Coordinates of C-alpha atoms in Angstrom, one line a residue:
Chain P
M1 CA -0.2 0.3 -0.1
V2 CA 1.3 3.2 -1.2
M3 CA 0.9 6.5 0.8
K4 CA 0.5 10.0 -0.2
C5 CA 1.9 12.5 2.1
E6 CA -1.8 14.5 2.8
E7 CA -2.5 10.6 3.2
M8 CA 0.3 10.5 6.5
W9 CA -0.2 14.3 8.3
L10 CA -4.7 12.5 7.8
E11 CA -3.7 10.1 10.4
I12 CA -0.4 11.7 11.7
S13 CA -2.2 11.3 15.0
N14 CA -3.0 8.3 15.4
Y15 CA -0.3 7.1 14.6
I16 CA 1.0 9.2 17.7
D17 CA -1.3 7.2 19.6
A18 CA -0.3 3.7 18.0
E19 CA -3.6 3.8 17.2
V20 CA -3.8 2.4 13.8
S21 CA -4.0 -0.9 13.1
P22 CA -1.0 -3.2 11.2
A23 CA -1.5 -2.7 7.2
L24 CA -1.9 1.0 8.1
K25 CA 1.7 1.2 10.5
G26 CA 3.3 -0.6 8.1
A27 CA 2.2 1.4 4.9
M28 CA 3.2 4.5 7.1
D29 CA 6.8 2.9 8.4
Q30 CA 7.5 2.5 5.3
H31 CA 6.7 6.7 3.5
L32 CA 8.1 7.6 6.3
A33 CA 11.4 6.0 5.2
G34 CA 11.3 8.0 1.8
C35 CA 9.4 12.0 2.9
R36 CA 11.7 13.8 4.7
Q37 CA 8.7 15.5 5.3
C38 CA 6.5 14.1 6.8
T39 CA 8.9 12.6 9.0
A40 CA 9.4 16.8 9.6
V41 CA 6.0 15.9 10.9
L42 CA 6.0 14.2 12.9
D43 CA 9.1 14.4 14.7
G44 CA 7.3 17.4 14.8
A45 CA 4.3 16.4 16.0
R46 CA 6.1 14.1 18.7
N47 CA 8.0 16.5 20.1
V48 CA 4.9 18.7 20.4
V49 CA 2.6 15.7 22.7
R50 CA 6.1 15.8 24.2
L51 CA 6.6 19.2 25.7
Y52 CA 2.8 19.5 26.6
G53 CA 2.8 16.7 28.5
D54 CA 5.5 17.4 30.7
E55 CA 5.1 18.4 33.7
K56 CA 6.8 21.5 33.3
A57 CA 5.7 22.7 31.1
F58 CA 3.2 24.9 33.4
V59 CA 5.0 26.4 36.3
L60 CA 2.1 27.6 39.4
P61 CA 1.4 30.7 40.4
A62 CA 3.6 32.0 43.0
N63 CA 2.2 30.9 46.3
F64 CA -0.8 29.5 44.7
Y65 CA -1.4 26.3 47.3
P66 CA -1.8 28.1 49.9
Q67 CA -4.1 30.7 48.7
L68 CA -5.9 27.9 47.2
H69 CA -6.0 25.5 50.8
S70 CA -7.2 29.0 52.6
G71 CA -9.1 30.8 50.2
L72 CA -11.1 26.7 49.6
V73 CA -11.2 25.8 53.6
D74 CA -12.8 29.2 54.7
R75 CA -16.2 28.5 51.0
V76 CA -15.7 24.8 52.8
E77 CA -16.4 25.8 56.1
G78 CA -18.7 28.6 55.6
A79 CA -20.2 26.6 53.4
R80 CA -21.0 24.0 57.2
G81 CA -21.3 27.4 58.8
Q82 CA -24.5 28.0 56.1
G83 CA -25.5 25.2 57.3
R84 CA -25.9 25.7 61.1
A85 CA -27.0 29.0 60.7
W86 CA -30.3 28.0 59.4
I87 CA -31.1 24.9 62.2
L88 CA -29.5 28.8 64.8
A89 CA -32.0 30.7 62.8
I90 CA -35.0 28.0 62.9
A91 CA -35.0 27.3 66.8
A92 CA -34.6 30.6 67.1
A93 CA -37.9 31.7 65.4
I94 CA -39.5 28.3 66.7
L95 CA -37.9 30.2 70.0
L96 CA -39.5 33.2 69.6
T97 CA -43.9 31.5 68.9
A98 CA -43.8 29.9 71.2
T99 CA -42.6 33.7 73.3
V100 CA -45.7 35.1 71.5
L101 CA -48.1 32.0 72.3
V102 CA -47.6 32.3 75.5
A103 CA -47.4 36.0 76.4
G104 CA -50.7 35.7 75.0
V105 CA -51.7 33.6 76.5
R106 CA -50.5 34.8 79.5
D107 CA -52.0 38.8 78.7
R108 CA -55.3 36.2 78.1
D109 CA -55.6 35.0 81.4
T110 CA -54.5 38.6 83.0
P111 CA -55.0 41.7 81.2
Q112 CA -54.4 44.9 82.0
L113 CA -56.8 47.3 83.2
R114 CA -56.5 50.7 82.8
A115 CA -58.3 52.1 85.4
A116 CA -60.1 51.0 88.5
M117 CA -63.7 51.0 86.6
A118 CA -63.1 49.2 84.2
R119 CA -61.6 46.6 86.7
P120 CA -63.4 43.4 87.9
A121 CA -65.5 44.6 91.6
T122 CA -64.4 42.6 94.2
E123 CA -67.2 43.2 96.6
R124 CA -71.0 44.1 95.8
I125 CA -71.6 48.2 96.1
K126 CA -73.2 48.8 99.8
G127 CA -75.6 51.2 101.3
L128 CA -78.1 53.3 100.0
V129 CA -79.0 54.6 96.8
V130 CA -81.4 56.5 94.5
A131 CA -83.0 54.2 91.3
A132 CA -85.0 55.3 89.2
D133 CA -87.8 54.1 87.8
D134 CA -87.6 55.4 83.9
T135 CA -84.1 54.7 83.0
K136 CA -84.2 51.3 85.3
V137 CA -80.5 53.5 86.8
F138 CA -79.4 53.7 89.9
H139 CA -77.7 56.6 91.1
V140 CA -75.2 58.0 94.9
A141 CA -77.2 60.5 96.3
G142 CA -77.0 64.0 94.6
C143 CA -75.8 62.2 91.7
G144 CA -76.8 65.3 88.5
Y145 CA -78.2 62.6 85.4
I146 CA -80.1 61.2 88.5
H147 CA -83.2 60.7 85.5
G148 CA -87.7 60.5 86.6
T149 CA -88.7 59.7 90.0
P150 CA -86.2 58.5 92.1
R151 CA -86.9 56.5 94.8
T152 CA -84.6 55.8 97.3
M153 CA -83.3 51.7 98.5
P154 CA -80.8 49.5 99.3
A155 CA -77.7 48.5 96.5
E156 CA -78.6 45.3 96.6
E157 CA -82.0 45.3 96.1
A158 CA -81.8 47.8 93.7
I159 CA -79.6 45.4 91.5
R160 CA -81.7 42.2 92.7
E161 CA -85.1 44.9 91.1
G162 CA -83.2 45.1 87.5
F163 CA -80.6 48.4 88.1
T164 CA -78.0 49.3 86.9
P165 CA -75.6 51.8 88.4
C166 CA -74.7 54.7 86.7
V167 CA -71.5 55.1 84.6
R168 CA -71.2 58.9 86.3
C169 CA -71.2 58.0 89.3
L170 CA -69.9 54.4 89.7
R171 CA -66.6 55.5 91.3
E172 CA -68.7 57.6 93.6
L173 CA -70.9 54.6 94.3
V174 CA -67.6 52.3 95.4
E175 CA -65.6 54.4 97.2
R176 CA -69.1 55.2 99.5
S177 CA -69.1 51.2 99.5
A178 CA -66.0 51.1 100.2
W179 CA -66.0 53.7 102.7
N180 CA -69.8 52.0 104.0
S181 CA -67.6 48.4 104.7
A182 CA -64.7 49.7 106.4
T183 CA -67.4 51.8 108.4
M184 CA -69.4 48.1 108.8
D185 CA -65.6 46.9 110.3
N186 CA -65.9 49.7 113.4
D187 CA -69.6 48.2 114.0
V188 CA -70.8 51.8 112.9
A189 CA -73.4 49.4 111.0
S190 CA -75.1 47.6 113.8
K191 CA -75.7 51.6 115.2
D192 CA -77.5 51.8 112.1
P193 CA -79.5 49.2 110.6
A194 CA -80.4 50.8 107.2
M195 CA -76.4 50.0 106.8
N196 CA -76.6 47.3 107.9
L197 CA -77.6 45.8 104.0
D198 CA -76.2 41.6 104.1
Chain B
M1 CA -21.0 30.9 71.7
P2 CA -18.6 28.8 74.1
E3 CA -20.0 25.0 73.9
T4 CA -19.1 25.5 70.2
Q5 CA -15.9 27.5 70.0
P6 CA -13.5 24.2 70.5
T7 CA -15.6 22.7 67.7
R8 CA -15.4 24.8 65.7
M9 CA -11.0 25.3 66.3
K10 CA -11.0 21.9 66.5
T11 CA -12.9 21.5 63.0
G12 CA -10.3 24.5 61.8
A13 CA -7.0 22.9 63.6
K14 CA -7.8 19.2 61.2
L15 CA -8.4 21.4 58.1
S16 CA -6.1 22.7 58.3
R17 CA -3.1 20.3 59.0
A18 CA -5.6 18.2 56.3
V19 CA -4.7 20.9 53.5
D20 CA -0.9 21.6 54.7
A21 CA 0.8 19.4 52.7
E22 CA 1.9 21.8 49.5
S23 CA 3.5 19.1 47.4
P24 CA 0.4 16.9 45.4
A25 CA -0.2 13.3 46.7
A26 CA -0.3 10.5 44.0
P27 CA -3.3 9.9 43.4
P28 CA -5.3 7.1 45.0
S29 CA -6.5 3.8 43.3
R30 CA -10.5 4.4 42.1
E31 CA -11.1 2.4 44.9
T32 CA -9.5 4.3 47.3
E33 CA -11.0 7.0 45.6
N34 CA -14.5 5.7 45.9
A35 CA -14.3 5.1 49.8
L36 CA -12.8 8.3 49.9
I37 CA -15.2 10.2 48.5
Q38 CA -18.5 7.7 50.3
R39 CA -16.6 9.1 54.2
I40 CA -16.4 12.0 52.7
L41 CA -20.3 12.2 52.0
R42 CA -20.3 10.3 55.5
G43 CA -19.9 13.5 57.1
E44 CA -15.9 13.9 57.0
K45 CA -16.1 16.5 55.5
E46 CA -12.3 17.3 55.7
L47 CA -11.0 14.7 53.7
F48 CA -12.3 16.3 51.1
Y49 CA -9.1 17.9 50.8
Q50 CA -6.7 14.6 50.3
L51 CA -9.3 13.9 47.5
V52 CA -8.8 16.7 45.5
R53 CA -5.8 17.5 46.9
P54 CA -3.7 15.1 43.6
Y55 CA -5.8 16.5 40.7
E56 CA -5.5 20.7 42.5
R57 CA -2.1 21.4 39.3
R58 CA -4.6 19.5 37.0
V59 CA -7.7 22.0 38.1
Y60 CA -5.0 25.0 37.5
V61 CA -4.1 23.9 34.7
M62 CA -7.5 23.5 32.5
A63 CA -9.2 26.6 33.8
F64 CA -5.4 28.5 33.1
A65 CA -5.8 26.9 29.7
I66 CA -9.3 28.0 28.9
L67 CA -8.9 31.1 31.1
R68 CA -5.2 32.4 29.5
N69 CA -4.7 34.1 32.4
E70 CA -3.0 33.3 35.6
A71 CA -5.9 34.5 38.2
D72 CA -8.6 34.5 36.4
A73 CA -7.4 31.2 36.5
Q74 CA -6.4 30.7 39.9
D75 CA -9.6 32.3 41.2
A76 CA -11.7 30.1 38.5
S77 CA -9.5 26.6 40.3
Q78 CA -11.1 27.2 43.4
D79 CA -14.7 28.3 42.3
A80 CA -14.3 24.0 41.0
L81 CA -13.2 23.2 43.8
F82 CA -15.7 23.9 46.3
K83 CA -18.0 23.4 43.0
A84 CA -16.4 19.8 43.5
F85 CA -17.2 19.8 47.4
K86 CA -21.2 21.1 47.2
Y87 CA -21.7 18.3 43.5
L88 CA -20.4 16.0 45.6
P89 CA -23.1 13.9 45.9
Q90 CA -24.4 13.7 42.8
F91 CA -20.4 12.6 41.2
R92 CA -21.5 8.7 39.6
S93 CA -18.5 6.7 40.6
E94 CA -19.1 5.3 37.4
A95 CA -16.8 8.1 35.5
R96 CA -13.8 8.9 37.1
F97 CA -13.1 10.8 39.4
S98 CA -10.2 13.1 38.2
T99 CA -12.4 13.2 35.2
W100 CA -15.7 14.3 36.5
L101 CA -12.9 17.0 38.5
I102 CA -11.7 18.1 35.3
Q103 CA -15.5 19.1 33.9
V104 CA -16.4 20.7 36.9
T105 CA -13.5 23.1 36.5
L106 CA -14.5 23.7 31.9
N107 CA -17.9 23.8 33.2
E108 CA -16.8 26.3 35.5
A109 CA -13.3 27.8 33.5
R110 CA -16.3 27.8 30.3
M111 CA -18.6 30.3 32.2
R112 CA -16.4 32.8 33.6
L113 CA -15.3 33.3 29.8
R114 CA -19.4 33.6 28.6
K115 CA -18.9 35.5 32.3
N116 CA -16.4 37.8 31.9
H117 CA -17.7 38.3 27.6
L118 CA -14.1 37.2 26.3
E119 CA -15.1 35.0 23.7
I120 CA -15.5 38.2 21.4
M121 CA -11.6 38.1 20.8
R122 CA -11.8 34.6 19.9
P123 CA -9.1 33.3 17.0
I124 CA -10.5 33.4 13.3
D125 CA -9.6 30.0 13.3
E126 CA -13.0 29.6 15.7
V127 CA -15.3 30.0 12.9
E128 CA -13.8 27.9 10.1
Q129 CA -15.4 24.7 8.8
E130 CA -14.4 21.4 11.0
D131 CA -12.5 18.8 9.2
G132 CA -10.6 16.6 9.2
S133 CA -7.6 17.0 6.5
Y134 CA -4.8 20.1 7.6
T135 CA -1.7 20.5 5.7
P136 CA 1.0 21.4 7.7
R137 CA 2.7 25.7 6.6
D138 CA 6.1 24.4 8.0
F139 CA 8.7 21.1 7.3
T140 CA 11.4 21.9 9.4
D141 CA 13.5 19.3 11.1
W142 CA 12.6 19.5 14.4
R143 CA 15.2 18.0 16.6
E144 CA 13.6 16.6 20.7
I145 CA 14.0 19.5 23.2
P146 CA 15.6 18.4 25.9
S147 CA 12.8 18.1 28.6
E148 CA 15.5 20.0 30.3
A149 CA 14.2 23.2 27.7
L150 CA 11.6 23.5 29.6
E151 CA 13.3 25.2 32.9
R152 CA 13.8 28.3 30.8
K153 CA 11.1 30.5 31.0
Q154 CA 11.4 31.4 27.4
V155 CA 10.3 28.4 26.2
R156 CA 7.5 27.3 28.6
E157 CA 6.8 31.2 27.8
L158 CA 6.0 30.4 23.9
L159 CA 4.0 26.8 25.0
V160 CA 1.3 29.0 26.7
Q161 CA 1.2 31.3 23.1
A162 CA 0.7 28.4 21.2
L163 CA -1.5 27.3 23.1
A164 CA -3.5 30.6 23.8
S165 CA -3.4 30.6 19.7
L166 CA -5.7 27.0 18.8
A167 CA -8.8 28.4 18.7
Q168 CA -11.5 27.0 22.1
K169 CA -12.6 24.5 21.3
Y170 CA -8.6 23.0 19.7
R171 CA -7.7 24.0 22.7
E172 CA -10.1 22.1 25.1
V173 CA -9.5 19.0 23.1
F174 CA -5.9 19.2 23.3
V175 CA -5.3 19.8 27.0
L176 CA -7.2 17.2 27.5
R177 CA -5.9 14.6 25.4
D178 CA -2.8 15.9 25.9
V179 CA -2.3 17.5 29.0
Q180 CA -4.6 16.1 30.9
Q181 CA -3.8 13.0 29.7
L182 CA -7.0 11.1 28.9
S183 CA -8.3 8.9 26.6
T184 CA -10.9 9.8 23.6
E185 CA -13.7 8.7 25.0
E186 CA -13.6 10.5 28.3
A187 CA -12.5 13.5 26.6
A188 CA -15.4 13.4 24.2
E189 CA -17.3 11.8 27.8
V190 CA -16.0 15.5 28.9
L191 CA -16.7 17.9 25.7
G192 CA -19.8 16.5 24.7
I193 CA -18.6 15.4 21.1
S194 CA -18.0 12.4 19.5
P195 CA -14.8 10.3 20.1
G196 CA -14.3 10.7 15.6
A197 CA -14.8 14.9 16.9
V198 CA -12.0 14.5 19.4
K199 CA -9.2 13.0 17.0
T200 CA -9.7 15.7 14.0
R201 CA -9.8 18.8 16.5
L202 CA -6.5 17.1 18.3
L203 CA -5.1 16.0 14.5
R204 CA -4.8 19.6 13.1
A205 CA -4.4 21.7 17.1
R206 CA -0.7 18.6 17.4
L207 CA -0.4 20.1 14.0
M208 CA -1.0 24.0 14.3
L209 CA 1.0 24.0 17.7
R210 CA 4.0 21.9 15.3
D211 CA 3.7 24.2 13.0
F212 CA 3.5 27.2 15.4
L213 CA 6.8 25.7 17.9
A214 CA 9.2 24.5 15.1
P215 CA 10.6 27.4 13.6
G216 CA 11.3 28.7 17.2
L217 CA 12.3 25.4 19.6
D218 CA 15.1 24.4 16.9
G219 CA 16.9 28.0 17.4
A220 CA 15.5 29.7 13.6
W221 CA 13.5 31.8 15.7
A222 CA 16.1 35.5 17.2
S223 CA 12.6 36.4 19.0
P224 CA 10.8 33.8 20.7
S225 CA 7.4 36.5 21.8
S226 CA 7.0 36.7 17.7
P227 CA 7.2 34.3 15.2
P228 CA 8.6 34.7 11.7
K229 CA 6.4 36.4 9.3
G230 CA 5.6 34.1 6.9
T231 CA 6.5 30.3 8.9
K232 CA 2.2 30.2 10.0
P233 CA -0.7 28.9 8.7
W234 CA -2.6 32.3 10.1
S235 CA 0.5 35.2 9.8

C-alpha cells in the first residue's frame, strides 16, 4: 500500500497514539522511510505531545497552594456554617413563636386594665342608692344624671330589681361602698341598721 | 457561643493539617478514592482536601488553558473545587473522579469566559468549518527538545503563547488529551462530542502547534515572542 503525504497527515495523530491498524502502520512506516517532510511533521507533532505532556510545561503561580487551600477552607467552612446558621435561625424562630404564644395566653388570663372602674368588682356595692324607675339606673344621692322619679333603696335591692349603676357616679358609688364596709368593720353598721345590707 | 468554639477550632486545626502539604499527593486507586468519597458524603468533610489534593495542579492547568490568565485561573480553580465539594453527592462512581473534576473545572472556566465576554476575542479560525484535513505549513526538521529546556522561562512562555493561539475547541481537546492525559472516550464525554470529533480536533491542534513552535524551538527564532512573518498558517 503506497500512501500519499496528504493521507499521512490525516493519520499522523493516530500513529502517535498507536491507534492505527498494523497494516496502516506498515504503510506509514514505509512512507516515512522515504519522505523527509512527513518525518519532520511526525517528529514535530511528537515533540508537541511530549513537551505539553511534561509537568514542567506549566508553572503554578507563586503561593498557589496556600492561597487555594486557605480560600477553599474558608468556603467549605462557610458552607457548613451556613447549615448551622439555618438550624440556629429555625430554632430562634420556634423560640420566638413560643414566647409570643405563651405571652398571648398569659395576656388573656390576666388582662391589663387601664382604669380602676374597668377592673372587675371585688365586692358588691353596699349602702343606699337612688334609683329612677324610668331609666332603670341607680345613682349615688346627689348625682346630676338622675332622671324620672327617684326612689331610695338599698343597692342590693336595686340590683335585684334589675337596676344598673350609673356610669357617671359609679366611682363615687364604689368609694362610698368601700367606706360603708370600713365603717361596718368598726361596728358602725350595728348603730345604723339601714346601712346593713347583708 | 462558648460550647461550639472548641469544636470549631478542633475542626479548623484538622482542616489545616489536611491541607498543609504543598506538594500534590499521588492519585489513590479508584477503590480507595470511591471509599474516600463515601466517607465524605457520610459527613467526614475534612477528607475532601485529601481527595482533591492530587488533582489541584491539573485543575489549575485546565482553567489556565481556557482562560489564558493566571489570576482568573486561580479564582476559577478555587470555584471549581468548591463546586466539586458542593455537588459531590451528584458524582456517579462509574466515571473517574479526576475526569468529573476536570469537567467541573472546564464548565467553570467556560462560564467565567462567557461572563467576562472574552469569547469575542476568539481567534478567527474558530469560526472556520471543521474537517479532518490540515496541511502542515512548515516542514522544518525539528530536533527533539530535551525536557530540561522547559526549565527556561522563554520556552515555557512560547508553549503558553502557542496554546493560546489555538481556537478554543482545539485547545480544549488538546489540553484534555495531551495535558490532562484523558483517553479519547473520556475527552469526548467531558466535551459532549463524539470520539471521532475528538480525534479530528486533536490532529489539527497538534499540527497547528507544531507549525507554531517548530521554527522557534529548533533555534531558528531570533525572538521567541514573535514568530517570523510568513512561517505560520495565520501570519
